[in-house]
PDB file of C-alpha atoms in Angstrom:
ATOM      1  CA  MET A  21      40.223  42.965  11.635  1.00 41.00           C
ATOM      2  CA  LEU A  22      36.999  42.457  13.530  1.00 37.00           C
ATOM      3  CA  LYS A  23      37.085  39.332  15.694  1.00 40.00           C
ATOM      4  CA  LEU A  24      33.905  37.559  16.716  1.00 39.00           C
ATOM      5  CA  THR A  25      33.792  36.810  20.441  1.00 41.00           C
ATOM      6  CA  GLY A  26      31.276  36.064  23.177  1.00 43.00           C
ATOM      7  CA  PRO A  27      27.603  36.097  22.258  1.00 42.00           C
ATOM      8  CA  CYS A  28      28.345  37.011  18.665  1.00 43.00           C
ATOM      9  CA  CYS A  29      29.972  33.607  18.154  1.00 42.00           C
ATOM     10  CA  HIS A  30      26.820  31.919  19.396  1.00 40.00           C
ATOM     11  CA  CYS A  31      24.741  34.081  17.079  1.00 39.00           C
ATOM     12  CA  ARG A  32      26.980  33.112  14.194  1.00 40.00           C
ATOM     13  CA  HIS A  33      26.688  29.428  15.143  1.00 42.00           C
ATOM     14  CA  PHE A  34      22.912  29.736  15.356  1.00 36.00           C
ATOM     15  CA  TYR A  35      22.800  31.483  11.992  1.00 40.00           C
ATOM     16  CA  ILE A  36      24.843  28.720  10.363  1.00 36.00           C
ATOM     17  CA  SER A  37      22.709  25.994  11.999  1.00 40.00           C
ATOM     18  CA  ALA A  38      19.486  27.696  10.936  1.00 40.00           C
ATOM     19  CA  LYS A  39      20.811  28.098   7.424  1.00 45.00           C
ATOM     20  CA  SER A  40      21.788  24.408   7.314  1.00 41.00           C
ATOM     21  CA  TRP A  41      18.318  23.429   8.555  1.00 38.00           C
ATOM     22  CA  GLN A  42      16.698  25.610   5.891  1.00 47.00           C
ATOM     23  CA  GLN A  43      18.858  24.026   3.213  1.00 49.00           C
ATOM     24  CA  SER A  44      18.014  20.541   4.543  1.00 43.00           C
ATOM     25  CA  SER A  45      14.293  21.352   4.588  1.00 43.00           C
ATOM     26  CA  SER A  46      14.586  22.792   1.107  1.00 48.00           C
ATOM     27  CA  ASN A  47      16.264  19.581  -0.098  1.00 50.00           C
ATOM     28  CA  LEU A  48      13.509  17.468   1.469  1.00 46.00           C
ATOM     29  CA  GLY A  49      10.902  19.624  -0.222  1.00 52.00           C
ATOM     30  CA  GLN A  50      12.722  19.226  -3.526  1.00 55.00           C
ATOM     31  CA  ASP A  51      12.792  15.429  -3.040  1.00 55.00           C
ATOM     32  CA  HIS A  52       9.044  15.411  -2.486  1.00 59.00           C
ATOM     33  CA  GLU A  53       8.515  17.504  -5.603  1.00 62.00           C
ATOM     34  CA  VAL A  54      10.706  15.067  -7.545  1.00 59.00           C
ATOM     35  CA  ASN A  55       8.538  12.171  -6.309  1.00 63.00           C
ATOM     36  CA  ARG A  56       5.386  13.972  -7.442  1.00 70.00           C
ATOM     37  CA  SER A  57       6.892  14.915 -10.796  1.00 72.00           C
ATOM     38  CA  GLN A  58       8.173  11.391 -11.414  1.00 84.00           C
ATOM     39  CA  PHE A  59       4.795   9.840 -10.723  1.00 84.00           C
ATOM     40  CA  GLU A  60       2.994  12.418 -12.866  1.00 87.00           C
ATOM     41  CA  ALA A  61       5.412  11.780 -15.731  1.00 87.00           C
ATOM     42  CA  GLU A  62       4.943   8.010 -15.421  1.00 87.00           C
ATOM     43  CA  PHE A  63       1.176   8.475 -15.158  1.00 82.00           C
ATOM     44  CA  VAL A  64       1.054  10.537 -18.365  1.00 86.00           C
ATOM     45  CA  SER A  65       3.337   8.185 -20.318  1.00 83.00           C
ATOM     46  CA  SER A  66       1.368   5.051 -19.379  1.00 83.00           C
ATOM     47  CA  HIS A  67      -2.145   6.550 -19.580  1.00 88.00           C
ATOM     48  CA  ILE A  68      -4.499   5.130 -22.209  1.00 87.00           C
ATOM     49  CA  GLU A  69      -7.430   7.388 -23.075  1.00 89.00           C
ATOM     50  CA  THR A  70     -10.806   5.591 -23.016  1.00 87.00           C
ATOM     51  CA  ASN A  71     -14.412   6.751 -23.158  1.00 87.00           C
ATOM     52  CA  VAL A  72     -17.297   5.538 -20.990  1.00 87.00           C
ATOM     53  CA  PHE A  73     -18.305   2.786 -23.434  1.00 86.00           C
ATOM     54  CA  GLN A  74     -14.749   1.489 -23.734  1.00 86.00           C
ATOM     55  CA  LYS A  75     -14.332   1.465 -19.960  1.00 85.00           C
ATOM     56  CA  ALA A  76     -17.582  -0.481 -19.574  1.00 88.00           C
ATOM     57  CA  LEU A  77     -16.424  -3.003 -22.167  1.00 88.00           C
ATOM     58  CA  LEU A  78     -13.067  -3.392 -20.433  1.00 86.00           C
ATOM     59  CA  SER A  79     -14.799  -3.800 -17.068  1.00 86.00           C
ATOM     60  CA  VAL A  80     -17.057  -6.609 -18.257  1.00 88.00           C
ATOM     61  CA  GLY A  81     -14.303  -8.416 -20.126  1.00 86.00           C
ATOM     62  CA  SER A  82     -11.727  -8.165 -17.350  1.00 84.00           C
ATOM     63  CA  ALA A  83     -14.282  -9.241 -14.737  1.00 83.00           C
ATOM     64  CA  ALA A  84     -15.162 -12.366 -16.728  1.00 81.00           C
ATOM     65  CA  VAL A  85     -11.522 -13.339 -17.258  1.00 80.00           C
ATOM     66  CA  SER A  86     -10.648 -12.619 -13.605  1.00 75.00           C
ATOM     67  CA  ILE A  87     -13.382 -14.942 -12.348  1.00 71.00           C
ATOM     68  CA  LEU A  88     -12.356 -17.746 -14.712  1.00 74.00           C
ATOM     69  CA  ASP A  89      -8.635 -17.306 -14.063  1.00 74.00           C
ATOM     70  CA  PRO A  90      -7.727 -15.478 -10.804  1.00 70.00           C
ATOM     71  CA  SER A  91      -4.034 -15.727 -11.700  1.00 71.00           C
ATOM     72  CA  ARG A  92      -4.526 -13.107 -14.440  1.00 79.00           C
ATOM     73  CA  GLY A  93      -3.180 -10.156 -12.497  1.00 76.00           C
ATOM     74  CA  ASP A  94      -3.327  -7.954 -15.583  1.00 81.00           C
ATOM     75  CA  MET A  95      -7.090  -8.454 -15.921  1.00 83.00           C
ATOM     76  CA  ILE A  96      -7.649  -7.883 -12.208  1.00 84.00           C
ATOM     77  CA  ALA A  97      -5.701  -4.629 -12.559  1.00 84.00           C
ATOM     78  CA  VAL A  98      -7.840  -3.509 -15.517  1.00 84.00           C
ATOM     79  CA  LEU A  99     -11.025  -4.284 -13.569  1.00 86.00           C
ATOM     80  CA  GLY A 100      -9.886  -2.097 -10.682  1.00 83.00           C
ATOM     81  CA  GLU A 101      -9.024   0.793 -12.990  1.00 85.00           C
ATOM     82  CA  THR A 102     -12.161   0.742 -15.128  1.00 86.00           C
ATOM     83  CA  ALA A 103     -14.802  -0.128 -12.522  1.00 86.00           C
ATOM     84  CA  GLY A 104     -13.305   1.320  -9.356  1.00 88.00           C
ATOM     85  CA  GLN A 105     -13.901   5.055  -9.781  1.00 92.00           C
ATOM     86  CA  SER A 106     -16.211   5.472  -6.775  1.00 95.00           C
ATOM     87  CA  ALA A 107     -13.970   3.268  -4.622  1.00 96.00           C
ATOM     88  CA  MET A 108     -10.900   5.306  -5.538  1.00 96.00           C
ATOM     89  CA  LYS A 109     -12.719   8.522  -4.612  1.00 97.00           C
ATOM     90  CA  TYR A 110     -13.728   6.966  -1.300  1.00 98.00           C
ATOM     91  CA  MET A 111     -10.118   5.978  -0.591  1.00 98.00           C
ATOM     92  CA  LEU A 112      -8.859   9.424  -1.580  1.00 98.00           C
ATOM     93  CA  HIS A 113     -11.295  11.124   0.814  1.00 98.00           C
ATOM     94  CA  LYS A 114     -10.311   8.763   3.634  1.00 98.00           C
ATOM     95  CA  MET A 115      -6.669   9.674   3.092  1.00 98.00           C
ATOM     96  CA  GLU A 116      -7.416  13.389   2.849  1.00 98.00           C
ATOM     97  CA  ASP A 117      -9.134  13.229   6.247  1.00 98.00           C
ATOM     98  CA  HIS A 118      -6.098  11.722   8.012  1.00 98.00           C
ATOM     99  CA  PRO A 119      -2.747  13.463   8.767  1.00 97.00           C
ATOM    100  CA  GLU A 120      -0.620  10.500   7.681  1.00 98.00           C
ATOM    101  CA  GLY A 121      -2.796   9.961   4.631  1.00 98.00           C
ATOM    102  CA  GLN A 122      -2.404  13.639   3.716  1.00 98.00           C
ATOM    103  CA  GLU A 123       1.373  13.311   3.928  1.00 97.00           C
ATOM    104  CA  ILE A 124       1.325  10.283   1.636  1.00 97.00           C
ATOM    105  CA  LEU A 125      -0.810  12.137  -0.909  1.00 97.00           C
ATOM    106  CA  ARG A 126       1.425  15.200  -0.715  1.00 95.00           C
ATOM    107  CA  LYS A 127       4.728  13.344  -1.119  1.00 95.00           C
ATOM    108  CA  ARG A 128       3.521  10.475  -3.332  1.00 95.00           C
ATOM    109  CA  PRO A 129       6.152   7.957  -2.178  1.00 96.00           C
ATOM    110  CA  ARG A 130       6.696   4.792  -4.210  1.00 95.00           C
ATOM    111  CA  ILE A 131       7.541   1.291  -3.034  1.00 96.00           C
ATOM    112  CA  ASN A 132       9.977  -0.561  -5.271  1.00 94.00           C
ATOM    113  CA  SER A 133      13.559  -1.818  -5.227  1.00 93.00           C
ATOM    114  CA  LYS A 134      14.858   1.657  -6.110  1.00 93.00           C
ATOM    115  CA  THR A 135      13.147   3.405  -3.199  1.00 94.00           C
ATOM    116  CA  VAL A 136      13.360   0.706  -0.509  1.00 96.00           C
ATOM    117  CA  ASP A 137      16.746  -0.486   0.753  1.00 96.00           C
ATOM    118  CA  LEU A 138      15.965  -4.193   1.027  1.00 96.00           C
ATOM    119  CA  SER A 139      19.453  -5.041   2.273  1.00 96.00           C
ATOM    120  CA  LYS A 140      18.892  -2.670   5.188  1.00 97.00           C
ATOM    121  CA  LEU A 141      15.529  -4.265   5.991  1.00 98.00           C
ATOM    122  CA  LYS A 142      17.221  -7.670   6.032  1.00 97.00           C
ATOM    123  CA  GLN A 143      19.500  -6.543   8.874  1.00 97.00           C
ATOM    124  CA  MET A 144      16.705  -5.244  11.115  1.00 98.00           C
ATOM    125  CA  PRO A 145      15.506  -7.089  14.261  1.00 97.00           C
ATOM    126  CA  GLU A 146      13.027  -9.907  13.645  1.00 96.00           C
ATOM    127  CA  ASP A 147      10.121  -8.147  15.376  1.00 96.00           C
ATOM    128  CA  THR A 148      10.232  -5.043  13.170  1.00 98.00           C
ATOM    129  CA  LEU A 149       7.948  -4.312  10.230  1.00 98.00           C
ATOM    130  CA  GLY A 150      10.961  -3.929   7.932  1.00 98.00           C
ATOM    131  CA  LYS A 151      12.402  -7.375   8.683  1.00 98.00           C
ATOM    132  CA  MET A 152       8.982  -9.033   8.484  1.00 98.00           C
ATOM    133  CA  TYR A 153       8.428  -7.427   5.061  1.00 98.00           C
ATOM    134  CA  TRP A 154      11.829  -8.673   3.875  1.00 98.00           C
ATOM    135  CA  ASN A 155      11.014 -12.155   5.200  1.00 97.00           C
ATOM    136  CA  PHE A 156       7.709 -12.109   3.305  1.00 97.00           C
ATOM    137  CA  LEU A 157       9.354 -11.107   0.021  1.00 96.00           C
ATOM    138  CA  ASN A 158      12.148 -13.649   0.442  1.00 96.00           C
ATOM    139  CA  LYS A 159       9.918 -16.558   1.486  1.00 95.00           C
ATOM    140  CA  ASN A 160       7.391 -16.029  -1.301  1.00 93.00           C
ATOM    141  CA  LYS A 161       9.976 -15.148  -3.959  1.00 92.00           C
ATOM    142  CA  VAL A 162       8.249 -11.892  -4.839  1.00 92.00           C
ATOM    143  CA  THR A 163       9.603  -8.425  -5.550  1.00 92.00           C
ATOM    144  CA  PRO A 164       8.197  -4.937  -4.910  1.00 92.00           C
ATOM    145  CA  ASP A 165       8.764  -4.245  -8.619  1.00 90.00           C
ATOM    146  CA  SER A 166       5.991  -6.612  -9.731  1.00 84.00           C
ATOM    147  CA  ARG A 167       3.102  -4.120  -9.506  1.00 84.00           C
ATOM    148  CA  LEU A 168       1.637  -2.890 -12.802  1.00 82.00           C
ATOM    149  CA  THR A 169       1.434   0.823 -13.553  1.00 88.00           C
ATOM    150  CA  VAL A 170      -2.017   2.417 -13.697  1.00 91.00           C
ATOM    151  CA  GLN A 171      -3.214   2.928 -17.295  1.00 89.00           C
ATOM    152  CA  PHE A 172      -6.958   3.574 -17.528  1.00 90.00           C
ATOM    153  CA  VAL A 173      -7.525   6.037 -14.654  1.00 92.00           C
ATOM    154  CA  ASP A 174      -7.988   9.584 -15.976  1.00 91.00           C
ATOM    155  CA  ASN A 175      -7.329  11.562 -12.775  1.00 94.00           C
ATOM    156  CA  VAL A 176      -3.742  11.713 -11.492  1.00 95.00           C
ATOM    157  CA  ASP A 177      -4.750  11.838  -7.806  1.00 96.00           C
ATOM    158  CA  LEU A 178      -7.000   8.798  -8.151  1.00 96.00           C
ATOM    159  CA  GLY A 179      -4.308   7.128 -10.218  1.00 96.00           C
ATOM    160  CA  TYR A 180      -1.807   7.573  -7.410  1.00 97.00           C
ATOM    161  CA  VAL A 181      -4.246   6.192  -4.822  1.00 97.00           C
ATOM    162  CA  LEU A 182      -4.726   3.023  -6.873  1.00 96.00           C
ATOM    163  CA  GLN A 183      -0.987   2.740  -7.537  1.00 96.00           C
ATOM    164  CA  ARG A 184      -0.336   3.093  -3.808  1.00 98.00           C
ATOM    165  CA  TYR A 185      -2.889   0.372  -3.071  1.00 97.00           C
ATOM    166  CA  ARG A 186      -1.037  -1.992  -5.403  1.00 96.00           C
ATOM    167  CA  GLU A 187       2.369  -1.186  -3.965  1.00 97.00           C
ATOM    168  CA  VAL A 188       1.315  -1.719  -0.332  1.00 97.00           C
ATOM    169  CA  HIS A 189      -0.523  -4.991  -1.071  1.00 96.00           C
ATOM    170  CA  ASP A 190       2.456  -7.126  -0.022  1.00 96.00           C
ATOM    171  CA  LEU A 191       2.781  -5.023   3.119  1.00 98.00           C
ATOM    172  CA  THR A 192      -0.862  -5.779   3.887  1.00 98.00           C
ATOM    173  CA  HIS A 193      -0.028  -9.482   3.555  1.00 97.00           C
ATOM    174  CA  THR A 194       2.933  -8.951   5.875  1.00 97.00           C
ATOM    175  CA  LEU A 195       0.931  -7.015   8.438  1.00 97.00           C
ATOM    176  CA  LEU A 196      -1.883  -9.578   8.479  1.00 97.00           C
ATOM    177  CA  GLY A 197       0.516 -12.544   8.528  1.00 96.00           C
ATOM    178  CA  MET A 198      -1.075 -14.053   5.417  1.00 96.00           C
ATOM    179  CA  PRO A 199       0.789 -16.225   2.870  1.00 94.00           C
ATOM    180  CA  THR A 200       0.288 -15.915  -0.888  1.00 92.00           C
ATOM    181  CA  ASN A 201      -1.710 -19.157  -1.249  1.00 93.00           C
ATOM    182  CA  MET A 202      -5.420 -19.049  -2.092  1.00 93.00           C
ATOM    183  CA  LEU A 203      -6.535 -19.033   1.554  1.00 96.00           C
ATOM    184  CA  GLY A 204      -4.195 -16.156   2.369  1.00 96.00           C
ATOM    185  CA  GLU A 205      -5.211 -14.160  -0.709  1.00 94.00           C
ATOM    186  CA  VAL A 206      -8.933 -14.566  -0.040  1.00 96.00           C
ATOM    187  CA  THR A 207      -8.454 -13.460   3.562  1.00 97.00           C
ATOM    188  CA  VAL A 208      -6.501 -10.367   2.509  1.00 97.00           C
ATOM    189  CA  LYS A 209      -9.118  -9.601  -0.147  1.00 96.00           C
ATOM    190  CA  TRP A 210     -11.851  -9.556   2.532  1.00 98.00           C
ATOM    191  CA  VAL A 211      -9.897  -7.016   4.582  1.00 98.00           C
ATOM    192  CA  GLU A 212      -9.147  -4.922   1.494  1.00 98.00           C
ATOM    193  CA  ALA A 213     -12.735  -5.140   0.240  1.00 97.00           C
ATOM    194  CA  LEU A 214     -14.150  -3.860   3.512  1.00 98.00           C
ATOM    195  CA  GLN A 215     -11.600  -1.056   3.684  1.00 98.00           C
ATOM    196  CA  THR A 216     -11.275   0.065   0.057  1.00 98.00           C
ATOM    197  CA  ARG A 217     -14.525  -1.057  -1.652  1.00 97.00           C
ATOM    198  CA  LEU A 218     -12.504  -1.809  -4.793  1.00 95.00           C
ATOM    199  CA  PRO A 219     -14.460  -4.132  -7.135  1.00 92.00           C
ATOM    200  CA  MET A 220     -11.637  -6.631  -7.668  1.00 90.00           C
ATOM    201  CA  CYS A 221     -11.247  -6.961  -3.894  1.00 93.00           C
ATOM    202  CA  VAL A 222     -14.980  -7.537  -3.461  1.00 94.00           C
ATOM    203  CA  GLY A 223     -14.949 -10.069  -6.303  1.00 90.00           C
ATOM    204  CA  GLY A 224     -11.922 -11.869  -4.878  1.00 90.00           C
ATOM    205  CA  ALA A 225     -13.528 -12.039  -1.439  1.00 94.00           C
ATOM    206  CA  LEU A 226     -16.831 -13.411  -2.768  1.00 93.00           C
ATOM    207  CA  PHE A 227     -15.650 -15.778  -5.506  1.00 89.00           C
ATOM    208  CA  GLY A 228     -12.175 -16.731  -4.276  1.00 90.00           C
ATOM    209  CA  PRO A 229     -13.474 -19.201  -1.644  1.00 93.00           C
ATOM    210  CA  LEU A 230     -14.956 -21.327  -4.443  1.00 90.00           C
ATOM    211  CA  ARG A 231     -11.410 -22.391  -5.311  1.00 90.00           C
ATOM    212  CA  LEU A 232     -10.531 -23.545  -1.785  1.00 94.00           C
ATOM    213  CA  GLY A 233     -10.118 -27.243  -1.027  1.00 93.00           C
ATOM    214  CA  PRO A 234     -12.281 -28.969   1.626  1.00 94.00           C
ATOM    215  CA  LYS A 235      -9.778 -28.566   4.475  1.00 93.00           C
ATOM    216  CA  GLN A 236      -8.959 -24.984   3.552  1.00 94.00           C
ATOM    217  CA  ARG A 237     -12.667 -24.154   3.288  1.00 95.00           C
ATOM    218  CA  GLN A 238     -13.278 -25.543   6.770  1.00 95.00           C
ATOM    219  CA  LYS A 239     -10.506 -23.366   8.223  1.00 96.00           C
ATOM    220  CA  TYR A 240     -11.727 -20.407   6.184  1.00 97.00           C
ATOM    221  CA  VAL A 241     -15.286 -20.554   7.511  1.00 97.00           C
ATOM    222  CA  LYS A 242     -14.309 -21.241  11.118  1.00 96.00           C
ATOM    223  CA  TYR A 243     -11.311 -18.933  11.561  1.00 97.00           C
ATOM    224  CA  TYR A 244     -10.204 -16.834   8.608  1.00 98.00           C
ATOM    225  CA  LEU A 245     -13.494 -15.313   7.435  1.00 98.00           C
ATOM    226  CA  PRO A 246     -14.714 -14.074  10.857  1.00 98.00           C
ATOM    227  CA  TRP A 247     -11.247 -12.706  11.598  1.00 98.00           C
ATOM    228  CA  ALA A 248     -10.991 -10.957   8.216  1.00 98.00           C
ATOM    229  CA  ILE A 249     -14.409  -9.325   8.621  1.00 98.00           C
ATOM    230  CA  ARG A 250     -13.529  -8.152  12.120  1.00 98.00           C
ATOM    231  CA  THR A 251     -10.123  -6.837  11.016  1.00 98.00           C
ATOM    232  CA  GLY A 252     -11.420  -5.112   7.898  1.00 98.00           C
ATOM    233  CA  SER A 253     -14.226  -3.446   9.838  1.00 98.00           C
ATOM    234  CA  MET A 254     -12.511  -2.547  13.109  1.00 98.00           C
ATOM    235  CA  SER A 255      -8.861  -1.813  12.265  1.00 98.00           C
ATOM    236  CA  GLU A 256      -7.519   1.551  11.142  1.00 98.00           C
ATOM    237  CA  PHE A 257      -7.601   2.368   7.429  1.00 98.00           C
ATOM    238  CA  LEU A 258      -4.402   0.710   6.210  1.00 98.00           C
ATOM    239  CA  MET A 259      -3.973   3.064   3.237  1.00 98.00           C
ATOM    240  CA  ASN A 260      -3.229   5.783   5.791  1.00 98.00           C
ATOM    241  CA  VAL A 261      -0.123   3.970   7.040  1.00 98.00           C
ATOM    242  CA  TYR A 262       3.136   5.533   5.829  1.00 98.00           C
ATOM    243  CA  PHE A 263       4.907   2.167   5.882  1.00 98.00           C
ATOM    244  CA  GLU A 264       8.239   3.569   4.701  1.00 97.00           C
ATOM    245  CA  LYS A 265       8.550   5.579   7.921  1.00 97.00           C
ATOM    246  CA  ARG A 266       7.743   2.570  10.094  1.00 98.00           C
ATOM    247  CA  TRP A 267      10.312  -0.016   9.028  1.00 98.00           C
ATOM    248  CA  GLU A 268      11.964   0.013  12.463  1.00 98.00           C
ATOM    249  CA  GLN A 269       8.682  -0.040  14.401  1.00 98.00           C
ATOM    250  CA  SER A 270       7.869  -3.113  16.485  1.00 97.00           C
ATOM    251  CA  ILE A 271       5.111  -5.152  14.871  1.00 97.00           C
ATOM    252  CA  GLU A 272       3.377  -5.538  18.238  1.00 97.00           C
ATOM    253  CA  GLU A 273       3.316  -1.776  18.680  1.00 98.00           C
ATOM    254  CA  LEU A 274       1.953  -1.366  15.161  1.00 98.00           C
ATOM    255  CA  TYR A 275      -0.773  -3.939  15.842  1.00 98.00           C
ATOM    256  CA  ARG A 276      -1.898  -1.969  18.892  1.00 98.00           C
ATOM    257  CA  GLU A 277      -1.855   1.298  16.985  1.00 98.00           C
ATOM    258  CA  LEU A 278      -3.882  -0.111  14.087  1.00 98.00           C
ATOM    259  CA  ASN A 279      -6.221  -2.188  16.276  1.00 98.00           C
ATOM    260  CA  ILE A 280      -5.217  -5.472  14.662  1.00 98.00           C
ATOM    261  CA  ILE A 281      -5.478  -8.706  16.628  1.00 96.00           C
ATOM    262  CA  PRO A 282      -3.316 -11.418  14.984  1.00 96.00           C
ATOM    263  CA  LEU A 283      -5.163 -14.511  13.802  1.00 96.00           C
ATOM    264  CA  VAL A 284      -4.781 -17.633  15.929  1.00 88.00           C
ATOM    265  CA  VAL A 285      -5.829 -20.916  14.294  1.00 86.00           C
ATOM    266  CA  ALA A 286      -6.290 -24.015  16.445  1.00 74.00           C
ATOM    267  CA  PRO A 287      -5.025 -27.344  15.005  1.00 75.00           C
ATOM    268  CA  MET A 288      -7.730 -29.220  13.108  1.00 65.00           C
TER     269      MET A 288
END
């Protein structure tokens, strides 16, 4: 019986290791394909076919309702889908031009309670993105499962971009240190409007301040608005951040990488 000795053993070990790596890579590739297939299946099942006239009608109606009642998240979602075609294309191109954005588009990851281990995030150090995201969800009593599925976008790539925008919205709040009250939402909308050009973000940034109280409006004009404009204009494109791979990253390190200077508000 032939016995493997010396260098041949190392060759055999290398062969087994290489084979294991290939199998692991193959499994990762299969996982990514599953992600893509799952989104495409969900996209097809939820898609509602509409013509140009119907989209225009939906845009006008949803815009009117959104202005009168900003709490109507369903109408804000419809506005983004029916009037945001050029903005979605802009976002898609920005992601295609960035390595991390390309990876997101290729793998089509989702952010919900099935894909994110919230219990693991809870155990992370306080200064990590993961723990800060968990703190945000817990404090504001929100869940990553609350985002509506895209319905009126006809292109699957654009549909994913808009779905991704919705699913990272709470992470944008977390990153910017903004609460979910009106002042926080308006501030986030300014950053998102400048970065994404989505119509509902632009509308929220322009009309949202009308609902602020006197004290909030004073803070908004003096601190929040200038900071939001600076952050939206000067920071890295936040849609290119693969948040799921950065849970353990220090928030200070992430700020430096994304060119974000945290807001400091003096007592008034």
